[in-house]
mmCIF file of C-alpha atoms and ligand atoms in Angstrom:
data_model
loop_
_atom_site.group_PDB
_atom_site.id
_atom_site.type_symbol
_atom_site.label_atom_id
_atom_site.label_comp_id
_atom_site.label_asym_id
_atom_site.label_seq_id
_atom_site.Cartn_x
_atom_site.Cartn_y
_atom_site.Cartn_z
ATOM 1 C CA MET A 5 112.967 -7.893 -41.754
ATOM 2 C CA LYS A 6 114.306 -11.222 -43.006
ATOM 3 C CA HIS A 7 112.559 -14.335 -41.861
ATOM 4 C CA VAL A 8 114.220 -17.686 -41.746
ATOM 5 C CA ASN A 9 112.392 -20.945 -41.154
ATOM 6 C CA LYS A 10 113.372 -21.100 -37.484
ATOM 7 C CA LYS A 11 110.544 -20.082 -35.110
ATOM 8 C CA ILE A 12 111.475 -16.706 -33.699
ATOM 9 C CA LYS A 13 111.104 -16.014 -29.994
ATOM 10 C CA VAL A 14 109.549 -12.662 -29.190
ATOM 11 C CA ALA A 15 109.739 -11.043 -25.750
ATOM 12 C CA PHE A 16 107.871 -8.069 -24.278
ATOM 13 C CA PRO A 17 107.934 -6.218 -20.961
ATOM 14 C CA HIS A 18 105.905 -7.517 -18.055
ATOM 15 C CA MET A 19 103.870 -4.614 -16.673
ATOM 16 C CA GLY A 20 101.664 -6.696 -14.368
ATOM 17 C CA THR A 21 99.596 -9.236 -16.273
ATOM 18 C CA ILE A 22 99.789 -7.683 -19.759
ATOM 19 C CA TYR A 23 102.091 -10.530 -20.818
ATOM 20 C CA VAL A 24 98.993 -12.785 -20.901
ATOM 21 C CA ALA A 25 97.548 -10.746 -23.782
ATOM 22 C CA TRP A 26 100.866 -10.496 -25.666
ATOM 23 C CA GLU A 27 101.244 -14.234 -25.335
ATOM 24 C CA MET A 28 97.739 -14.879 -26.659
ATOM 25 C CA ALA A 29 98.173 -12.595 -29.692
ATOM 26 C CA LEU A 30 101.588 -13.935 -30.654
ATOM 27 C CA LYS A 31 100.603 -17.586 -30.240
ATOM 28 C CA THR A 32 97.569 -16.997 -32.461
ATOM 29 C CA MET A 33 99.954 -15.688 -35.121
ATOM 30 C CA GLY A 34 102.116 -18.798 -34.792
ATOM 31 C CA ILE A 35 104.954 -16.808 -33.216
ATOM 32 C CA GLU A 36 106.674 -18.157 -30.119
ATOM 33 C CA PRO A 37 106.268 -15.766 -27.201
ATOM 34 C CA TYR A 38 109.204 -15.536 -24.832
ATOM 35 C CA ILE A 39 108.049 -14.493 -21.373
ATOM 36 C CA PRO A 40 110.937 -12.985 -19.429
ATOM 37 C CA PRO A 41 111.263 -13.933 -15.753
ATOM 38 C CA TYR A 42 108.784 -11.882 -13.725
ATOM 39 C CA THR A 43 110.243 -8.506 -12.752
ATOM 40 C CA SER A 44 112.478 -8.852 -9.704
ATOM 41 C CA LYS A 45 115.202 -6.977 -7.843
ATOM 42 C CA LYS A 46 117.655 -8.430 -10.355
ATOM 43 C CA THR A 47 115.614 -6.987 -13.255
ATOM 44 C CA LEU A 48 115.550 -3.616 -11.565
ATOM 45 C CA SER A 49 119.256 -3.657 -10.873
ATOM 46 C CA LEU A 50 120.054 -4.603 -14.512
ATOM 47 C CA GLY A 51 117.833 -1.776 -15.724
ATOM 48 C CA THR A 52 119.140 0.792 -13.251
ATOM 49 C CA LYS A 53 122.779 -0.037 -13.985
ATOM 50 C CA ASN A 54 122.282 0.717 -17.674
ATOM 51 C CA SER A 55 119.948 3.727 -17.454
ATOM 52 C CA PRO A 56 120.394 7.444 -16.905
ATOM 53 C CA GLU A 57 119.905 8.069 -13.176
ATOM 54 C CA ALA A 58 116.937 10.435 -13.482
ATOM 55 C CA ILE A 59 114.913 8.425 -15.992
ATOM 56 C CA CYS A 60 111.582 7.137 -14.733
ATOM 57 C CA LEU A 61 111.155 3.728 -13.090
ATOM 58 C CA PRO A 62 109.144 2.018 -15.894
ATOM 59 C CA TYR A 63 112.023 2.644 -18.328
ATOM 60 C CA LYS A 64 114.483 0.907 -15.998
ATOM 61 C CA LEU A 65 112.170 -2.059 -15.476
ATOM 62 C CA ILE A 66 111.451 -2.467 -19.197
ATOM 63 C CA LEU A 67 115.144 -2.352 -20.004
ATOM 64 C CA GLY A 68 115.812 -4.914 -17.256
ATOM 65 C CA ASN A 69 113.057 -7.187 -18.656
ATOM 66 C CA PHE A 70 114.654 -6.968 -22.112
ATOM 67 C CA ILE A 71 118.158 -7.747 -20.907
ATOM 68 C CA GLU A 72 116.882 -10.810 -19.047
ATOM 69 C CA ALA A 73 114.835 -11.855 -22.085
ATOM 70 C CA ILE A 74 117.754 -11.593 -24.498
ATOM 71 C CA GLU A 75 120.056 -13.413 -22.130
ATOM 72 C CA GLY A 76 117.376 -16.107 -21.868
ATOM 73 C CA GLY A 77 117.232 -16.603 -25.634
ATOM 74 C CA ALA A 78 114.726 -14.115 -27.097
ATOM 75 C CA ASP A 79 115.354 -13.142 -30.741
ATOM 76 C CA TYR A 80 113.157 -10.058 -30.654
ATOM 77 C CA VAL A 81 112.219 -7.653 -27.914
ATOM 78 C CA SER A 82 109.130 -5.616 -28.565
ATOM 79 C CA MET A 83 107.421 -2.816 -26.780
ATOM 80 C CA ILE A 84 104.496 -0.450 -27.042
ATOM 81 C CA THR A 85 105.280 3.128 -27.901
ATOM 82 C CA SER A 86 103.275 6.233 -28.357
ATOM 83 C CA PRO A 87 104.051 9.783 -29.220
ATOM 84 C CA GLY A 88 103.545 12.017 -26.264
ATOM 85 C CA ILE A 89 104.477 15.072 -24.373
ATOM 86 C CA CYS A 90 106.430 13.113 -21.750
ATOM 87 C CA ARG A 91 109.449 10.830 -22.001
ATOM 88 C CA LEU A 92 107.513 7.803 -23.207
ATOM 89 C CA GLY A 93 108.085 8.930 -26.790
ATOM 90 C CA GLU A 94 111.841 8.619 -26.185
ATOM 91 C CA TYR A 95 111.840 5.245 -24.450
ATOM 92 C CA GLY A 96 112.010 3.115 -27.599
ATOM 93 C CA LYS A 97 114.952 4.769 -29.317
ATOM 94 C CA ASN A 98 116.932 4.951 -26.069
ATOM 95 C CA ILE A 99 116.331 1.316 -25.206
ATOM 96 C CA GLU A 100 117.260 0.199 -28.720
ATOM 97 C CA GLN A 101 120.485 2.207 -28.534
ATOM 98 C CA VAL A 102 121.426 0.934 -25.062
ATOM 99 C CA LEU A 103 120.874 -2.695 -26.099
ATOM 100 C CA LYS A 104 123.130 -2.159 -29.127
ATOM 101 C CA GLU A 105 125.819 -0.514 -27.018
ATOM 102 C CA LEU A 106 125.688 -3.434 -24.601
ATOM 103 C CA GLY A 107 126.407 -5.731 -27.541
ATOM 104 C CA TYR A 108 123.091 -7.592 -27.624
ATOM 105 C CA LYS A 109 122.183 -8.968 -31.037
ATOM 106 C CA ALA A 110 118.410 -9.312 -30.577
ATOM 107 C CA ASN A 111 116.144 -7.244 -32.809
ATOM 108 C CA TYR A 112 114.117 -4.437 -31.330
ATOM 109 C CA ILE A 113 110.604 -3.852 -32.657
ATOM 110 C CA GLU A 114 107.938 -1.330 -31.701
ATOM 111 C CA LEU A 115 104.181 -1.469 -31.637
ATOM 112 C CA SER A 116 102.741 1.992 -32.067
ATOM 113 C CA LEU A 117 99.408 1.814 -30.273
ATOM 114 C CA TYR A 118 98.242 5.255 -31.225
ATOM 115 C CA ASP A 119 98.186 4.136 -34.870
ATOM 116 C CA GLY A 120 95.266 1.924 -33.856
ATOM 117 C CA PHE A 121 94.604 -1.264 -35.811
ATOM 118 C CA ARG A 122 96.887 -0.122 -38.616
ATOM 119 C CA GLY A 123 99.789 0.061 -36.123
ATOM 120 C CA MET A 124 99.035 -3.424 -34.847
ATOM 121 C CA ILE A 125 98.762 -4.929 -38.311
ATOM 122 C CA ASP A 126 101.998 -3.248 -39.300
ATOM 123 C CA TYR A 127 103.700 -4.677 -36.198
ATOM 124 C CA LEU A 128 102.478 -8.213 -36.940
ATOM 125 C CA VAL A 129 103.490 -8.007 -40.616
ATOM 126 C CA ARG A 130 107.002 -6.868 -39.687
ATOM 127 C CA LEU A 131 107.293 -9.587 -37.084
ATOM 128 C CA SER A 132 105.813 -12.530 -38.939
ATOM 129 C CA GLY A 133 106.342 -11.593 -42.576
ATOM 130 C CA SER A 134 102.804 -12.902 -43.107
ATOM 131 C CA LYS A 135 100.050 -11.195 -45.082
ATOM 132 C CA ASN A 136 97.329 -13.408 -43.673
ATOM 133 C CA TYR A 137 94.998 -10.625 -42.542
ATOM 134 C CA PHE A 138 92.376 -12.981 -41.152
ATOM 135 C CA LYS A 139 94.978 -14.466 -38.826
ATOM 136 C CA MET A 140 96.182 -11.009 -37.840
ATOM 137 C CA PHE A 141 92.687 -9.720 -37.041
ATOM 138 C CA ASN A 142 92.062 -12.831 -35.003
ATOM 139 C CA ALA A 143 95.335 -12.347 -33.089
ATOM 140 C CA ILE A 144 94.477 -8.717 -32.325
ATOM 141 C CA TYR A 145 90.921 -9.596 -31.370
ATOM 142 C CA LEU A 146 92.015 -12.354 -28.998
ATOM 143 C CA GLY A 147 94.763 -10.175 -27.522
ATOM 144 C CA ILE A 148 92.231 -7.426 -26.749
ATOM 145 C CA ARG A 149 89.656 -9.888 -25.394
ATOM 146 C CA THR A 150 92.362 -11.283 -23.098
ATOM 147 C CA VAL A 151 93.118 -7.832 -21.711
ATOM 148 C CA PHE A 152 89.434 -7.364 -20.845
ATOM 149 C CA ALA A 153 89.166 -10.850 -19.344
ATOM 150 C CA VAL A 154 92.213 -10.364 -17.112
ATOM 151 C CA ASP A 155 90.973 -6.948 -15.960
ATOM 152 C CA GLU A 156 87.613 -8.469 -15.068
ATOM 153 C CA LEU A 157 89.331 -11.171 -13.031
ATOM 154 C CA GLN A 158 91.482 -8.544 -11.354
ATOM 155 C CA SER A 159 88.520 -6.524 -10.206
ATOM 156 C CA PHE A 160 86.754 -9.695 -9.002
ATOM 157 C CA LEU A 161 89.908 -10.557 -7.065
ATOM 158 C CA SER A 162 89.860 -7.182 -5.357
ATOM 159 C CA TYR A 163 86.269 -7.655 -4.159
ATOM 160 C CA HIS A 164 87.002 -11.092 -2.724
ATOM 161 C CA ARG A 165 90.427 -10.308 -1.296
ATOM 162 C CA ALA A 166 89.030 -7.561 0.941
ATOM 163 C CA ARG A 167 86.447 -9.993 2.376
ATOM 164 C CA GLU A 168 88.190 -13.389 2.319
ATOM 165 C CA THR A 169 88.102 -15.561 5.422
ATOM 166 C CA ASN A 170 91.496 -17.186 4.794
ATOM 167 C CA LYS A 171 94.214 -14.807 3.746
ATOM 168 C CA GLY A 172 95.577 -15.553 0.291
ATOM 169 C CA ASP A 173 92.727 -17.787 -0.964
ATOM 170 C CA SER A 174 91.439 -15.274 -3.536
ATOM 171 C CA GLU A 175 94.864 -14.715 -5.004
ATOM 172 C CA LYS A 176 95.430 -18.467 -5.318
ATOM 173 C CA ALA A 177 92.122 -18.760 -7.182
ATOM 174 C CA PHE A 178 93.063 -15.766 -9.352
ATOM 175 C CA ASN A 179 96.381 -17.369 -10.312
ATOM 176 C CA LYS A 180 94.545 -20.554 -11.314
ATOM 177 C CA ALA A 181 92.153 -18.437 -13.378
ATOM 178 C CA ILE A 182 95.082 -16.807 -15.205
ATOM 179 C CA LYS A 183 96.425 -20.280 -16.014
ATOM 180 C CA LEU A 184 93.070 -21.188 -17.554
ATOM 181 C CA ILE A 185 93.076 -18.013 -19.659
ATOM 182 C CA ARG A 186 96.574 -18.803 -20.894
ATOM 183 C CA GLN A 187 95.491 -22.240 -22.038
ATOM 184 C CA ALA A 188 92.684 -20.870 -24.240
ATOM 185 C CA LYS A 189 93.265 -21.086 -27.990
ATOM 186 C CA ASN A 190 90.247 -19.319 -29.436
ATOM 187 C CA ALA A 191 87.394 -16.975 -28.496
ATOM 188 C CA LYS A 192 85.125 -19.792 -27.339
ATOM 189 C CA GLU A 193 87.786 -21.265 -25.069
ATOM 190 C CA LEU A 194 88.633 -17.817 -23.768
ATOM 191 C CA SER A 195 85.014 -17.125 -22.744
ATOM 192 C CA LYS A 196 84.850 -20.532 -21.073
ATOM 193 C CA ALA A 197 88.131 -19.931 -19.241
ATOM 194 C CA LEU A 198 86.899 -16.548 -17.997
ATOM 195 C CA LYS A 199 83.668 -18.082 -16.726
ATOM 196 C CA GLN A 200 85.567 -20.849 -14.937
ATOM 197 C CA GLY A 201 88.058 -18.353 -13.540
ATOM 198 C CA LEU A 202 85.324 -16.113 -12.124
ATOM 199 C CA SER A 203 83.667 -19.125 -10.610
ATOM 200 C CA LEU A 204 86.942 -20.247 -8.990
ATOM 201 C CA ILE A 205 87.299 -16.854 -7.334
ATOM 202 C CA SER A 206 83.660 -16.697 -6.287
ATOM 203 C CA ASN A 207 84.015 -20.075 -4.559
ATOM 204 C CA VAL A 208 86.466 -18.519 -2.090
ATOM 205 C CA GLU A 209 84.955 -18.215 1.386
ATOM 206 C CA ILE A 210 84.237 -14.588 2.214
ATOM 207 C CA ASP A 211 82.426 -12.527 4.819
ATOM 208 C CA LYS A 212 79.785 -10.788 2.722
ATOM 209 C CA GLU A 213 78.722 -8.561 5.619
ATOM 210 C CA LYS A 214 82.224 -7.211 6.241
ATOM 211 C CA ASP A 215 82.349 -3.431 6.297
ATOM 212 C CA VAL A 216 85.154 -2.792 3.824
ATOM 213 C CA LEU A 217 86.647 0.481 2.687
ATOM 214 C CA HIS A 218 86.656 1.414 -0.992
ATOM 215 C CA VAL A 219 89.697 3.019 -2.549
ATOM 216 C CA ASP A 220 90.390 4.108 -6.121
ATOM 217 C CA LEU A 221 93.949 3.574 -7.305
ATOM 218 C CA THR A 222 95.164 6.024 -9.896
ATOM 219 C CA GLY A 223 98.486 7.414 -11.141
ATOM 220 C CA GLU A 224 100.924 6.555 -13.896
ATOM 221 C CA ILE A 225 99.510 3.555 -15.740
ATOM 222 C CA TYR A 226 102.589 1.321 -15.541
ATOM 223 C CA ILE A 227 102.912 1.702 -11.771
ATOM 224 C CA VAL A 228 99.167 1.259 -11.191
ATOM 225 C CA ASN A 229 99.139 -2.038 -13.081
ATOM 226 C CA ASP A 230 102.492 -3.507 -12.138
ATOM 227 C CA GLU A 231 102.619 -5.272 -8.774
ATOM 228 C CA PHE A 232 106.396 -5.226 -8.589
ATOM 229 C CA SER A 233 106.701 -1.473 -8.979
ATOM 230 C CA ASN A 234 103.808 -0.637 -6.675
ATOM 231 C CA GLN A 235 105.041 -3.220 -4.138
ATOM 232 C CA ASN A 236 101.843 -5.198 -4.485
ATOM 233 C CA MET A 237 99.849 -2.445 -2.897
ATOM 234 C CA GLU A 238 96.512 -4.067 -3.670
ATOM 235 C CA ARG A 239 97.487 -7.176 -1.733
ATOM 236 C CA GLU A 240 98.560 -5.051 1.261
ATOM 237 C CA LEU A 241 95.329 -3.056 1.165
ATOM 238 C CA GLY A 242 93.193 -6.156 0.673
ATOM 239 C CA ALA A 243 94.670 -7.630 3.855
ATOM 240 C CA MET A 244 93.590 -4.426 5.638
ATOM 241 C CA GLY A 245 90.004 -4.889 4.400
ATOM 242 C CA VAL A 246 90.180 -2.429 1.531
ATOM 243 C CA GLN A 247 88.614 -3.083 -1.860
ATOM 244 C CA VAL A 248 90.715 -1.391 -4.510
ATOM 245 C CA ARG A 249 89.438 -0.279 -7.887
ATOM 246 C CA ARG A 250 92.102 0.491 -10.489
ATOM 247 C CA SER A 251 91.107 3.711 -12.179
ATOM 248 C CA LEU A 252 93.629 3.179 -14.943
ATOM 249 C CA THR A 253 93.499 -0.225 -16.547
ATOM 250 C CA ILE A 254 94.875 -1.582 -19.790
ATOM 251 C CA SER A 255 91.331 -2.187 -21.018
ATOM 252 C CA SER A 256 90.312 1.416 -20.368
ATOM 253 C CA PHE A 257 93.451 2.549 -22.191
ATOM 254 C CA LEU A 258 92.605 0.317 -25.179
ATOM 255 C CA LYS A 259 89.082 1.722 -25.293
ATOM 256 C CA ASP A 260 90.523 5.195 -25.676
ATOM 257 C CA ALA A 261 93.486 4.400 -27.886
ATOM 258 C CA ILE A 262 92.396 1.772 -30.373
ATOM 259 C CA ILE A 263 88.872 0.427 -30.117
ATOM 260 C CA PRO A 264 86.635 2.092 -32.750
ATOM 261 C CA LYS A 265 83.779 4.220 -31.401
ATOM 262 C CA ILE A 266 81.023 1.955 -32.723
ATOM 263 C CA PHE A 267 82.228 -0.855 -30.446
ATOM 264 C CA LYS A 268 82.339 1.287 -27.297
ATOM 265 C CA LYS A 269 79.550 1.548 -24.774
ATOM 266 C CA GLY A 270 79.169 4.645 -22.608
ATOM 267 C CA GLU A 271 81.753 7.248 -21.733
ATOM 268 C CA THR A 272 85.428 6.220 -21.937
ATOM 269 C CA HIS A 273 87.996 7.124 -19.304
ATOM 270 C CA LEU A 274 89.523 9.865 -21.443
ATOM 271 C CA GLU A 275 86.130 11.347 -22.318
ATOM 272 C CA ARG A 276 85.292 11.403 -18.618
ATOM 273 C CA ALA A 277 88.691 12.938 -17.901
ATOM 274 C CA TYR A 278 88.015 15.891 -20.209
ATOM 275 C CA ARG A 279 84.615 16.357 -18.557
ATOM 276 C CA LEU A 280 85.708 16.126 -14.922
ATOM 277 C CA ALA A 281 89.249 17.500 -14.811
ATOM 278 C CA LYS A 282 88.138 21.078 -15.438
ATOM 279 C CA PRO A 283 88.715 23.603 -13.911
ATOM 280 C CA TYR A 284 91.772 22.053 -12.271
ATOM 281 C CA LEU A 285 93.427 20.973 -15.515
ATOM 282 C CA MET A 286 92.238 22.308 -18.837
ATOM 283 C CA ARG A 287 94.182 20.134 -21.262
ATOM 284 C CA ASP A 288 96.211 16.980 -21.684
ATOM 285 C CA ILE A 289 99.727 17.561 -20.356
ATOM 286 C CA GLY A 290 101.076 14.107 -21.160
ATOM 287 C CA GLY A 291 101.182 10.760 -19.360
ATOM 288 C CA ASP A 292 98.053 10.119 -17.332
ATOM 289 C CA ALA A 293 97.792 13.430 -15.488
ATOM 290 C CA LEU A 294 94.447 14.470 -16.967
ATOM 291 C CA GLU A 295 92.903 11.112 -16.078
ATOM 292 C CA CYS A 296 94.354 11.262 -12.556
ATOM 293 C CA ILE A 297 92.909 14.694 -11.842
ATOM 294 C CA SER A 298 89.501 13.630 -13.116
ATOM 295 C CA ASP A 299 89.713 10.409 -11.070
ATOM 296 C CA VAL A 300 89.588 12.477 -7.886
ATOM 297 C CA MET A 301 86.288 14.005 -8.982
ATOM 298 C CA TYR A 302 84.994 10.610 -10.092
ATOM 299 C CA ALA A 303 85.853 9.088 -6.706
ATOM 300 C CA LYS A 304 84.030 11.942 -5.004
ATOM 301 C CA GLU A 305 81.005 11.532 -7.289
ATOM 302 C CA ARG A 306 80.712 7.887 -6.175
ATOM 303 C CA ASN A 307 81.351 8.684 -2.508
ATOM 304 C CA ILE A 308 84.474 6.528 -2.361
ATOM 305 C CA ASP A 309 86.407 6.443 0.940
ATOM 306 C CA GLY A 310 89.741 7.572 -0.506
ATOM 307 C CA LEU A 311 92.081 7.740 -3.455
ATOM 308 C CA ILE A 312 95.694 6.633 -3.778
ATOM 309 C CA HIS A 313 97.902 8.166 -6.427
ATOM 310 C CA VAL A 314 101.091 6.325 -7.397
ATOM 311 C CA SER A 315 103.779 7.644 -9.675
ATOM 312 C CA PRO A 316 107.402 7.009 -10.520
ATOM 313 C CA PHE A 317 110.035 9.365 -9.185
ATOM 314 C CA THR A 318 110.708 12.162 -11.750
ATOM 315 C CA CYS A 319 107.519 11.482 -13.739
ATOM 316 C CA MET A 320 106.788 14.932 -15.111
ATOM 317 C CA PRO A 321 103.014 14.743 -15.699
ATOM 318 C CA GLU A 322 102.392 13.207 -12.277
ATOM 319 C CA ILE A 323 104.455 15.880 -10.536
ATOM 320 C CA MET A 324 101.907 18.285 -11.996
ATOM 321 C CA SER A 325 98.963 16.237 -10.691
ATOM 322 C CA GLN A 326 100.490 16.099 -7.231
ATOM 323 C CA ASN A 327 100.694 19.870 -7.205
ATOM 324 C CA ILE A 328 97.011 20.164 -8.023
ATOM 325 C CA PHE A 329 95.836 17.650 -5.401
ATOM 326 C CA PRO A 330 96.190 19.925 -2.323
ATOM 327 C CA LYS A 331 93.610 22.341 -3.744
ATOM 328 C CA MET A 332 91.329 19.462 -4.762
ATOM 329 C CA ARG A 333 91.626 17.910 -1.292
ATOM 330 C CA GLU A 334 90.227 21.114 0.219
ATOM 331 C CA ASP A 335 87.439 21.393 -2.329
ATOM 332 C CA VAL A 336 86.183 17.823 -2.350
ATOM 333 C CA ASN A 337 87.041 16.689 1.189
ATOM 334 C CA LEU A 338 88.422 13.361 -0.008
ATOM 335 C CA PRO A 339 91.420 11.608 1.593
ATOM 336 C CA ILE A 340 94.175 11.409 -1.036
ATOM 337 C CA LEU A 341 97.464 9.602 -0.521
ATOM 338 C CA THR A 342 100.280 10.233 -2.982
ATOM 339 C CA LEU A 343 103.127 7.741 -3.203
ATOM 340 C CA ILE A 344 106.249 8.147 -5.294
ATOM 341 C CA MET A 345 107.963 4.922 -6.245
ATOM 342 C CA ASP A 346 111.572 4.370 -7.250
ATOM 343 C CA GLU A 347 114.287 1.784 -6.758
ATOM 344 C CA GLN A 348 114.951 3.112 -3.256
ATOM 345 C CA THR A 349 111.401 2.665 -1.981
ATOM 346 C CA GLY A 350 111.516 0.541 1.168
ATOM 347 C CA LYS A 351 108.599 -1.745 1.929
ATOM 348 C CA ALA A 352 108.252 -1.132 5.681
ATOM 349 C CA GLY A 353 107.904 2.660 5.556
ATOM 350 C CA TYR A 354 105.526 2.438 2.700
ATOM 351 C CA VAL A 355 103.235 -0.099 4.426
ATOM 352 C CA THR A 356 103.173 2.184 7.471
ATOM 353 C CA ARG A 357 101.898 4.997 5.255
ATOM 354 C CA LEU A 358 99.176 2.734 3.877
ATOM 355 C CA GLU A 359 98.131 1.720 7.410
ATOM 356 C CA ALA A 360 97.944 5.350 8.507
ATOM 357 C CA PHE A 361 95.859 6.184 5.461
ATOM 358 C CA VAL A 362 93.476 3.305 6.140
ATOM 359 C CA ASP A 363 93.069 4.531 9.749
ATOM 360 C CA LEU A 364 92.300 8.012 8.496
ATOM 361 C CA MET A 365 89.636 6.727 6.107
ATOM 362 C CA LYS A 366 88.094 4.545 8.835
ATOM 363 C CA ARG A 367 87.838 7.477 11.230
ATOM 364 C CA LYS A 368 86.329 9.689 8.547
ATOM 365 C CA LYS A 369 83.798 7.026 7.628
ATOM 366 C CA MET A 370 82.872 6.434 11.256
ATOM 367 C CA LYS A 371 82.363 10.156 11.854
ATOM 368 C CA SER A 372 80.101 10.487 8.864
ATOM 369 C CA GLN A 373 78.105 7.372 9.886
ATOM 370 C CA ILE A 374 77.562 8.863 13.364
ATOM 371 C CA LYS A 375 76.577 12.188 11.850
ATOM 372 C CA ASN A 376 74.074 10.581 9.500
ATOM 373 C CA LYS A 377 72.438 8.318 12.124
ATOM 374 C CA PRO A 378 68.733 9.202 12.403
ATOM 375 C CA ASN A 379 68.844 9.322 16.253
ATOM 376 C CA ASN A 380 71.851 11.648 16.304
ATOM 377 C CA THR A 381 70.947 14.497 18.689
ATOM 378 C CA GLU A 382 72.671 17.094 16.550
ATOM 379 C CA ASN A 383 70.580 15.971 13.591
ATOM 380 C CA LYS A 384 67.388 16.112 15.644
ATOM 381 C CA THR A 385 68.139 19.659 16.795
ATOM 382 C CA ALA A 386 68.964 20.684 13.259
ATOM 383 C CA GLN A 387 65.690 19.164 12.041
ATOM 384 C CA LYS A 388 63.668 21.009 14.724
ATOM 385 C CA VAL A 389 65.308 24.317 13.852
HETATM 386 S S1 SF4 B 420 104.224 9.160 -17.841
HETATM 387 FE FE1 SF4 B 420 105.872 9.562 -16.408
HETATM 388 S S2 SF4 B 420 106.773 7.580 -15.996
HETATM 389 FE FE2 SF4 B 420 105.567 7.353 -17.843
HETATM 390 S S3 SF4 B 420 107.040 7.780 -19.447
HETATM 391 FE FE3 SF4 B 420 106.051 9.698 -19.015
HETATM 392 S S4 SF4 B 420 107.418 10.712 -17.546
HETATM 393 FE FE4 SF4 B 420 107.979 8.544 -17.594
#
């Protein structure tokens, strides 16, 4: 690719807070990141209008993000690709073609994550024209560290949001923490920003004694991590006193896809998936299905109150998971809610389903607490017998 002296503006899809890491890596390389407007109904409508009807929701949102970015002045649009059994492998070529057909002049560039560090270096060389490997390693390192920092803040947010005294305080603190992370320019500043961010969230007034429910959120990774496409489910659940743990995070994905083994501690998500998904699913069938099946067993192992599975309409691997869940539900006695998201999903009906699910988990928890009380007469009789 030819590089002129003008600073190029590079855009990327939103997918929740992943833009923070893209921004960090590109800025470190001296490239100007272009952050498209956060995904909105307009983004979705732009994407839907220019997509095949049956394609999955993330494709439509990514395309919408790109159209808005190009119209806003981005010179390059870049996205992560990977080979795979599902449609993800086709996303890139299709999007590139559609943008051309629509007459947009911006360049399209892919980052192949499954090529590990080599793929990232290759991406940065193509984008910057630079051969400064020290700078590139630093950019990748900071980008990855940012992903981990944001995920840590996210999980801290979930703990506090379920217990906060004033609704919305934890999220305000979280947003301030993200601002601090975005201002960091090197590893030292990033660590400091994370520390300050965690402290901002922990200063929020909470009721530590509150009896909260614990839910694992699993499903297709884009929908799990993107508030727009999952209709900010974690906020809704937090307001109902539910602490949500994302089973699929960008950091867990990076651990499996690119971080070398010597830098990893303990079992990764994918390793656990191969261990726990059997006998329900014996091999990887694409997308995140294997991880989702194993997440049910992992939730059961930790005695979690329930599991929510979110997936885009027509997502092939997740249709398979949803067909396995009924049998798992019987075997593990765990409340599982499956939600399919698309551009038609209405907020009210979906919140009602969440409320009903929370009620179900509460009743189940209460029953088991009564059953396990030491002065329970049934227990006493059982002990005597
Ligand atoms: S995992 Fe599902 S939503 Fe994601 S690209 Fe594949 S088919 Fe589409």
